[in-house]
Tab-separated table of C-alpha atoms in Angstrom:
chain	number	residue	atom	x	y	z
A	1	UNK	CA	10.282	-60.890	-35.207
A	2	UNK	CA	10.616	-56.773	-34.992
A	3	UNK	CA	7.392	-56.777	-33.336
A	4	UNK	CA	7.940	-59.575	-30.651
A	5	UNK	CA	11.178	-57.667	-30.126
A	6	UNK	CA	9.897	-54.768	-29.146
A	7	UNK	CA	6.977	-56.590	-27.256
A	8	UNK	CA	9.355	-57.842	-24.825
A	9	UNK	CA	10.950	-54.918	-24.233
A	10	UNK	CA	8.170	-52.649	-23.988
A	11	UNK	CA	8.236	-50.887	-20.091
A	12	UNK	CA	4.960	-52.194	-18.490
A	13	UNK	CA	1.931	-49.372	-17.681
A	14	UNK	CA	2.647	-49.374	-14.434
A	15	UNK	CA	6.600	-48.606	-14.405
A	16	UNK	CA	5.679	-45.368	-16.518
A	17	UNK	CA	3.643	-44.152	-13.557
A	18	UNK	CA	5.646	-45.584	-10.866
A	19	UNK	CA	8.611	-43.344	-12.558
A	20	UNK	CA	6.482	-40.366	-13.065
A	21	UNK	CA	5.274	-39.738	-9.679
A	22	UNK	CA	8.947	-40.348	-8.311
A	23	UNK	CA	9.799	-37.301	-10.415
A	24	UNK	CA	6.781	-35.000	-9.368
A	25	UNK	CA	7.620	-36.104	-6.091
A	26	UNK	CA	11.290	-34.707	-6.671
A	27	UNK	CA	10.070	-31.418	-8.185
A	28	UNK	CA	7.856	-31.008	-5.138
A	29	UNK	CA	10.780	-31.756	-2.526
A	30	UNK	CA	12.797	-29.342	-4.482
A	31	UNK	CA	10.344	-26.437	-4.755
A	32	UNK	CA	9.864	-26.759	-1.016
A	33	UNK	CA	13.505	-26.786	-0.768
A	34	UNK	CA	13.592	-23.614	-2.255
A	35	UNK	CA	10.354	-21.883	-0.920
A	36	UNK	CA	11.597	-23.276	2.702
A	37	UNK	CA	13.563	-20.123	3.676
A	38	UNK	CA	10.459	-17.358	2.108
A	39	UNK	CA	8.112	-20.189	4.162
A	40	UNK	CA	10.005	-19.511	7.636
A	41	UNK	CA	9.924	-16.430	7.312
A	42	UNK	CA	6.236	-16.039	6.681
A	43	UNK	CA	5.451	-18.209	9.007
A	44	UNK	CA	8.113	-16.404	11.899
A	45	UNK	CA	7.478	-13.024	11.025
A	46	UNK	CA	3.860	-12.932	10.213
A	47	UNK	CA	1.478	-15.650	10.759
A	48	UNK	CA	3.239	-16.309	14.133
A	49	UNK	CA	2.840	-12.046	15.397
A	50	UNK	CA	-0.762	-12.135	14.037
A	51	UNK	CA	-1.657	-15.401	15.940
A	52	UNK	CA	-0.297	-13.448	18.967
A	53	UNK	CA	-1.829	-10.216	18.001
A	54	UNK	CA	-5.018	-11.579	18.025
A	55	UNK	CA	-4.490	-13.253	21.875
A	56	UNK	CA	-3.431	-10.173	22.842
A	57	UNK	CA	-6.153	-8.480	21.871
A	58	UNK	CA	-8.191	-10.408	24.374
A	59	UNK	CA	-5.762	-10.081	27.420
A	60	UNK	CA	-5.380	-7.079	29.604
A	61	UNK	CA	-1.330	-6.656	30.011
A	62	UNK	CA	0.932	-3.799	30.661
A	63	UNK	CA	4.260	-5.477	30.027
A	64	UNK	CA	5.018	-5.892	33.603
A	65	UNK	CA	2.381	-7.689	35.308
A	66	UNK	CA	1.198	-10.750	34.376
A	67	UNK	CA	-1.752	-11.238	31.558
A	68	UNK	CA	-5.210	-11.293	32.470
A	69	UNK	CA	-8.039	-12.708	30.306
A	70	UNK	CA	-10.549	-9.978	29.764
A	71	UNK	CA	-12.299	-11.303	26.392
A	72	UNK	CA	-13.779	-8.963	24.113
A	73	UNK	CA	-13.690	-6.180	26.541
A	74	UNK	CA	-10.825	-4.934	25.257
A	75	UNK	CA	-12.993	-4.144	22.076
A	76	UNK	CA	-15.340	-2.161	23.535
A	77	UNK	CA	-13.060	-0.119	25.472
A	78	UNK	CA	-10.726	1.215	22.554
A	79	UNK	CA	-14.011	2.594	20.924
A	80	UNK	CA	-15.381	3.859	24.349
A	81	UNK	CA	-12.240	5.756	26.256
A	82	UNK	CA	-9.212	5.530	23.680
A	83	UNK	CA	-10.717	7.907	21.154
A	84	UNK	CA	-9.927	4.949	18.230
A	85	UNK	CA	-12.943	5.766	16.074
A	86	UNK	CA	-11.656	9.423	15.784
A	87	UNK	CA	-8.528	8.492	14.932
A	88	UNK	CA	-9.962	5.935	12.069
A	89	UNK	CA	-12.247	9.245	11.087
A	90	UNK	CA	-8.861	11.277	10.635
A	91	UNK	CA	-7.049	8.272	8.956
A	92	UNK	CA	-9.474	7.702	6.306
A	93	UNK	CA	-9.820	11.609	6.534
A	94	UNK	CA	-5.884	11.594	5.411
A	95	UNK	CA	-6.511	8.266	2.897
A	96	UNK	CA	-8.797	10.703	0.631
A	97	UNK	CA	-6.788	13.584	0.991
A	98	UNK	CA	-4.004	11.624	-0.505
A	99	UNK	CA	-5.189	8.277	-2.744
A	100	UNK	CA	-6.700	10.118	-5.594
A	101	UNK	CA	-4.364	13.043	-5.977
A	102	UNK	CA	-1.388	11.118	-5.822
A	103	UNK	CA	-2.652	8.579	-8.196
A	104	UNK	CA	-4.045	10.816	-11.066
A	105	UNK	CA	-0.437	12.713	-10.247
A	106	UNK	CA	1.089	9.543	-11.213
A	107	UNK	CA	-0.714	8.654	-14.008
A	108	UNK	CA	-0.536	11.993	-15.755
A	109	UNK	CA	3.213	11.760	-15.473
A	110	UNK	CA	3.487	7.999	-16.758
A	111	UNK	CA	1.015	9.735	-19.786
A	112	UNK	CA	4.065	12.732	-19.897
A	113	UNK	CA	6.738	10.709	-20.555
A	114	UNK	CA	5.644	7.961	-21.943
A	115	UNK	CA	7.437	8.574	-25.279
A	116	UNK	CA	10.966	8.558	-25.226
A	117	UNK	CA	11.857	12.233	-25.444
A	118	UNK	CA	15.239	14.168	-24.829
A	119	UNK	CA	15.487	14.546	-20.862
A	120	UNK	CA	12.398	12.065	-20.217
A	121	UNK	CA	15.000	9.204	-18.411
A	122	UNK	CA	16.924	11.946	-16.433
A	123	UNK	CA	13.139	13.570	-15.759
A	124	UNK	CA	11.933	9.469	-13.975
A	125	UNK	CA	15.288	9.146	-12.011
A	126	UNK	CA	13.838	12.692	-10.721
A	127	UNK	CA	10.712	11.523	-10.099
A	128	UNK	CA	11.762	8.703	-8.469
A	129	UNK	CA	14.489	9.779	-6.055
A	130	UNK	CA	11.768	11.416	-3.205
A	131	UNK	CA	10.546	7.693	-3.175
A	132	UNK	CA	14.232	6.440	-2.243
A	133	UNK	CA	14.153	8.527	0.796
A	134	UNK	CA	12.955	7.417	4.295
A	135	UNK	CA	10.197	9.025	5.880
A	136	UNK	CA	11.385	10.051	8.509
A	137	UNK	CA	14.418	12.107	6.968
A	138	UNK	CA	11.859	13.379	4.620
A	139	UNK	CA	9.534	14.354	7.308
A	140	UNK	CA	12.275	16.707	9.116
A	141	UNK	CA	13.246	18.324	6.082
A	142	UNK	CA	9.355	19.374	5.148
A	143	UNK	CA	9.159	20.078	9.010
A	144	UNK	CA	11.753	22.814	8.192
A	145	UNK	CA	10.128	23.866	4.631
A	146	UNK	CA	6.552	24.642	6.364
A	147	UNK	CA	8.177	26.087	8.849
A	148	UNK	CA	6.047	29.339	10.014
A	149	UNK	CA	9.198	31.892	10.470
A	150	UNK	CA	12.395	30.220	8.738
A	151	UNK	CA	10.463	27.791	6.118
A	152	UNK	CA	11.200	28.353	2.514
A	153	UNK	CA	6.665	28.428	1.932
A	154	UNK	CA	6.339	31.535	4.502
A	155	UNK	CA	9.427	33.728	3.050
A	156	UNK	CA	8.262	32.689	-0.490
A	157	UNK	CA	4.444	34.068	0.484
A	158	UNK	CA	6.595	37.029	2.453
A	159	UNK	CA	7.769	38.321	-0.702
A	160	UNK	CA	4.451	38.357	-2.143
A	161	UNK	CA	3.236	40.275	0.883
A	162	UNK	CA	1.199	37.526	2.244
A	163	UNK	CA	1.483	36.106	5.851
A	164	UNK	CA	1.465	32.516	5.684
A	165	UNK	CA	0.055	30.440	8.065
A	166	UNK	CA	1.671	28.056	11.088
A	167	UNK	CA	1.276	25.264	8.513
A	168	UNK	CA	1.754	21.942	11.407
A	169	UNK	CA	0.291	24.136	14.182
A	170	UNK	CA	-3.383	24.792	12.619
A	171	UNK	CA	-5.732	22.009	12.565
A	172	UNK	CA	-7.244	23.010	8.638
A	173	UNK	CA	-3.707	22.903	7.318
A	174	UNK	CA	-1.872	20.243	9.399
A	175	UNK	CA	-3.208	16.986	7.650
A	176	UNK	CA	-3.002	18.894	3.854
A	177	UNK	CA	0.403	19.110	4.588
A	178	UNK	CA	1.421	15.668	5.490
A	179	UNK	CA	-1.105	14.437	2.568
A	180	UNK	CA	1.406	16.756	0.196
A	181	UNK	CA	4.319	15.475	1.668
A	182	UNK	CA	3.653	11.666	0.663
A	183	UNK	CA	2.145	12.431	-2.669
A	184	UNK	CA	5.821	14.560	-3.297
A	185	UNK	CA	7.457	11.055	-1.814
A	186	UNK	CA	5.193	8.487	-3.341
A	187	UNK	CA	3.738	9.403	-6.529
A	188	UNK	CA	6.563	8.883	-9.132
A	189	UNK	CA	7.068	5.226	-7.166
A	190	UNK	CA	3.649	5.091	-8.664
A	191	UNK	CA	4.476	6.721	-12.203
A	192	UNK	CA	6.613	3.557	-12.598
A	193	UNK	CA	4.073	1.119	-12.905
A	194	UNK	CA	1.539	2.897	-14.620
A	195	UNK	CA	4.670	3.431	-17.158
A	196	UNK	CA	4.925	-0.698	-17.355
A	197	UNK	CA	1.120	-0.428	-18.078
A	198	UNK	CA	0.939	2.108	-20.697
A	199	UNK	CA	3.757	0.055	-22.686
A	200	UNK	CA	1.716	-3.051	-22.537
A	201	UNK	CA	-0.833	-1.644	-24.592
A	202	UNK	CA	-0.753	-2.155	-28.475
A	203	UNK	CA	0.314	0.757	-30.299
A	204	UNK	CA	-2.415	-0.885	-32.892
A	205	UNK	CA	-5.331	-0.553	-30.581
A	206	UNK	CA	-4.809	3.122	-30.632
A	207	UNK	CA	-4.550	3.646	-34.835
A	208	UNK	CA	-8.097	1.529	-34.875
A	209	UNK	CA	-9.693	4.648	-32.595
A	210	UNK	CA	-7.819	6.992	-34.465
A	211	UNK	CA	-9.280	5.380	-37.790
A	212	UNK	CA	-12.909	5.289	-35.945
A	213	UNK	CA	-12.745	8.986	-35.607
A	214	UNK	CA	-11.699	8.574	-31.753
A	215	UNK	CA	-9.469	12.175	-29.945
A	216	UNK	CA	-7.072	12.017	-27.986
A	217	UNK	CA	-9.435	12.360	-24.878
A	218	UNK	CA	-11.685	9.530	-26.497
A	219	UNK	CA	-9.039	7.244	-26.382
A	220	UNK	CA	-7.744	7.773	-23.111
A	221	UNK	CA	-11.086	7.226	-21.888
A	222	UNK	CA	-12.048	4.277	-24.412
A	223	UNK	CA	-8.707	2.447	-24.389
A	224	UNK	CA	-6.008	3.722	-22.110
A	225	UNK	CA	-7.944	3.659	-19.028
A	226	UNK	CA	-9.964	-0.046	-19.613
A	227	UNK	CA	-6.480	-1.294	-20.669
A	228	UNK	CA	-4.786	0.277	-17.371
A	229	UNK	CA	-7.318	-1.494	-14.896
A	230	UNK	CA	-5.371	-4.008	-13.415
A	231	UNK	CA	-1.963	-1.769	-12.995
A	232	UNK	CA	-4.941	0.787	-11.374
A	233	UNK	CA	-6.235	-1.784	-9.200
A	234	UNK	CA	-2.231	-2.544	-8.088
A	235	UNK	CA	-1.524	0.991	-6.851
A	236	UNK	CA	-4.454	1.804	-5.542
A	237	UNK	CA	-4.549	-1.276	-3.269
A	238	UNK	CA	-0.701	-0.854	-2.285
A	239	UNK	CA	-1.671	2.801	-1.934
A	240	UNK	CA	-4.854	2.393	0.400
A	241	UNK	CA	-2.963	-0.051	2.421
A	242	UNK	CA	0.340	1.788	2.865
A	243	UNK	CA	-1.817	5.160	3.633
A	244	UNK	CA	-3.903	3.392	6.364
A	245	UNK	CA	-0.762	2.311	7.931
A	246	UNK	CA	0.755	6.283	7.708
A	247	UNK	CA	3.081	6.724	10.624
A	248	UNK	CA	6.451	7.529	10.087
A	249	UNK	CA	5.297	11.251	8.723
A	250	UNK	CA	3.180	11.915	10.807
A	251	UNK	CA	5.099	11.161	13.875
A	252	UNK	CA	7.879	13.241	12.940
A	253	UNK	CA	5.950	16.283	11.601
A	254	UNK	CA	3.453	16.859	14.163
A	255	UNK	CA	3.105	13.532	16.277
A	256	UNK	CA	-0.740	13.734	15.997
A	257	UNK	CA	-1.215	17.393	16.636
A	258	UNK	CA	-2.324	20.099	16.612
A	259	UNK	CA	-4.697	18.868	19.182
A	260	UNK	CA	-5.750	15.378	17.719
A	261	UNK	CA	-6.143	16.689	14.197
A	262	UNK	CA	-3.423	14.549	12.565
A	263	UNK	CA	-3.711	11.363	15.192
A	264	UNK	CA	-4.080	8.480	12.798
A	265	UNK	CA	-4.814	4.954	13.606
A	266	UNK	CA	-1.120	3.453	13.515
A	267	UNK	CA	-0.036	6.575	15.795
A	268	UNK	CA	-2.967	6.050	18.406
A	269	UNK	CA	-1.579	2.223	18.561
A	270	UNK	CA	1.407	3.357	19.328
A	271	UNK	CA	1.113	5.695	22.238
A	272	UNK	CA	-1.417	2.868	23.912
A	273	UNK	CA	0.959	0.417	23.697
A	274	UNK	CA	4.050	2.135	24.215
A	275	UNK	CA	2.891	5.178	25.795
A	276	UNK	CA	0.028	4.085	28.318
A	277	UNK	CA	1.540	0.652	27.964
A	278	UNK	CA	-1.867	-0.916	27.165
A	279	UNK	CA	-1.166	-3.593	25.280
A	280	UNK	CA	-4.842	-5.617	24.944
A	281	UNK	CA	-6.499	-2.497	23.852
A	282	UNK	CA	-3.284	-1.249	21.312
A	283	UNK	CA	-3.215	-5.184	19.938
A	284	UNK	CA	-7.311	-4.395	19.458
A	285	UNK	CA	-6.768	-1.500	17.672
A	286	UNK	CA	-4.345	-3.686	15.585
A	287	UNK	CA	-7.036	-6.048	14.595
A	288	UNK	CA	-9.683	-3.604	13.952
A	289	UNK	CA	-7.480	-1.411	11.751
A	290	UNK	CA	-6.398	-5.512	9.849
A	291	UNK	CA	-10.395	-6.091	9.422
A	292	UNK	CA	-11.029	-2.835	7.966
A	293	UNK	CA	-8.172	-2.643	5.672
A	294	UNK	CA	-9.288	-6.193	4.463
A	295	UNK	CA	-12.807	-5.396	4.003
A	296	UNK	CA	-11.532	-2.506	1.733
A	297	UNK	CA	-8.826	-4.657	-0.289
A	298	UNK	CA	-12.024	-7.038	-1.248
A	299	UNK	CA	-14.065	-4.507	-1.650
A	300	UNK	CA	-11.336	-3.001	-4.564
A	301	UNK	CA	-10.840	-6.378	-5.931
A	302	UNK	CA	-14.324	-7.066	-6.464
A	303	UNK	CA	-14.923	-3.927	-8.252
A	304	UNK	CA	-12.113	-3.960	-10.541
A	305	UNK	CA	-12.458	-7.612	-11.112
A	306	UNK	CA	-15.827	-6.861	-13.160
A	307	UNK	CA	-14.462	-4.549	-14.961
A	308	UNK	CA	-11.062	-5.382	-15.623
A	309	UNK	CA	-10.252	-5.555	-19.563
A	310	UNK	CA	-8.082	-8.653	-21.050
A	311	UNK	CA	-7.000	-8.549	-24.516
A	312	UNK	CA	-7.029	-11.511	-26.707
A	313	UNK	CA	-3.903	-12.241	-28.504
């Protein structure tokens, strides 16, 4: 009788599914309920501009007149009479100047205070405050520290009898400086996340090496960097992409100068667009400067990916 019972009241096969995909259908309206206002955005403030940038690119426009389809010719110009591949030379110029510096800066101070020591959390607010400034207010203040009669560098080097050098005025010592300047804003930003990594790792990991005979430099090398790899591959990509995009500094400090020493991609957009009011060839230089930073993000993704260490819990 129990088992007739429950026959008859047993919800057929078909119910069960009909109910289930009315409530993945409700999850799905709510998530996109939620993602709508991140999805507008995205799609207003970014796929939107680059579907423009990339029209652009192929028009010949000064803001005033009206747009004239010139195709690819745009292209070829920026590379023939705008000087772009010089300024790509000095950005990439600027991108190894300050990528591996400031990273190994930033891990060796993640490595420093690591352990909990007395002073180490006032020490990271330290380190982290220069990021917390804006470039620009950065950039006037190491405008006045380099500079070559009043800057706190030259009367330093005066009082060891040593005449120091127009730092933003020479061409060998221009680009250094600006390179110096973001590694001083950006590289305890950068300390913070190679912190996060370091704690991830099991303290266990390193009493096996030390058991196995392993230094200190052994197990940096055989544990702390495999382990580190994907917190590596993070700031380095962030890194490369923010320092291909450099502008803010270097407009302030020297605004490409001396000469075209310190004229970096972002900066030679910006004086053909809003300066020579070219905006085809600037909106080329835009989508050039996208491609190569792309090829490069792969390019790090694919290397790390091969090498990148999981450990099984």
């Amino acid at each position: 009788m129990s088992v007739a019972a429950a026959a008859t009241t047993t919800v057929p096969r078909h119910e069960h599914v009909e109910t289930a995909s009315k409530a993945d259908r409700r999850r799905v309206r709510t998530a996109f309920a939620f993602l709508a206002p991140s999805l507008l955005g995205v799609i207003l403030f970014l796929l939107i501009p680059i579907i423009f940038v990339l029209f652009l690119s192929l028009v010949q426009w000064n803001l005033l007149t009206p747009m004239k389809w010139v195709g690819l010719s745009n292209y070829a110009n920026i590379f023939r009479f705008d000087g772009f591949g010089h300024s790509l030379i000095v950005t990439l110029y600027y991108v190894i100047l300050n990528i591996p510096i400031q990273t190994a800066f930033a891990l060796g101070m993640a490595l420093l205070l690591q352990r909990k020591h007395a002073g180490s959390g006032l020490i990271r607010i330290i380190a982290v405050l220069p990021f917390l400034s804006t470039p620009v207010a950065m950039g006037v203040v190491w405008n006045w520290v380099f500079n070559p009669s009043t800057g706190l560098v030259n009367q330093f080097l005066g009082h060891l009898g040593i005449t120091g050098p127009a730092w933003l005025s020479n061409e060998a010592t221009a680009m250094p400086v600006i390179a110096f300047a973001n590694i001083w804003q950006y590289a305890g930003y950068n300390m913070l996340f190679f912190l996060a990594g370091l704690g991830a790792i099991p303290p266990s990991l390193y009493e096996a090496a030390s058991l196995d005979g392993a230094g200190k430099w052994e197990q940096f090398r055989r544990v702390t960097l495999p382990l580190l790899r994907p917190t590596m591959l993070f700031v380095l990509v962030t890194g490369v992409i923010g320092s291909f995009q450099v502008f803010d500094t270097v407009y302030v400090m020297t605004a490409g100068g001396p000469g075209n020493a310190t004229q970096v991609a972002s900066l030679n957009i910006y004086n053909t667009a809003f300066a020579g009011f070219r905006i085809g060839e600037a909106s080329a230089m835009s989508v050039v400067l996208f491609l190569i930073i792309l090829a490069i993000t792969i390019a790090q993704f694919r290397y790390f990916n091969k090498r990148i260490t999981y450990e099984i819990a």
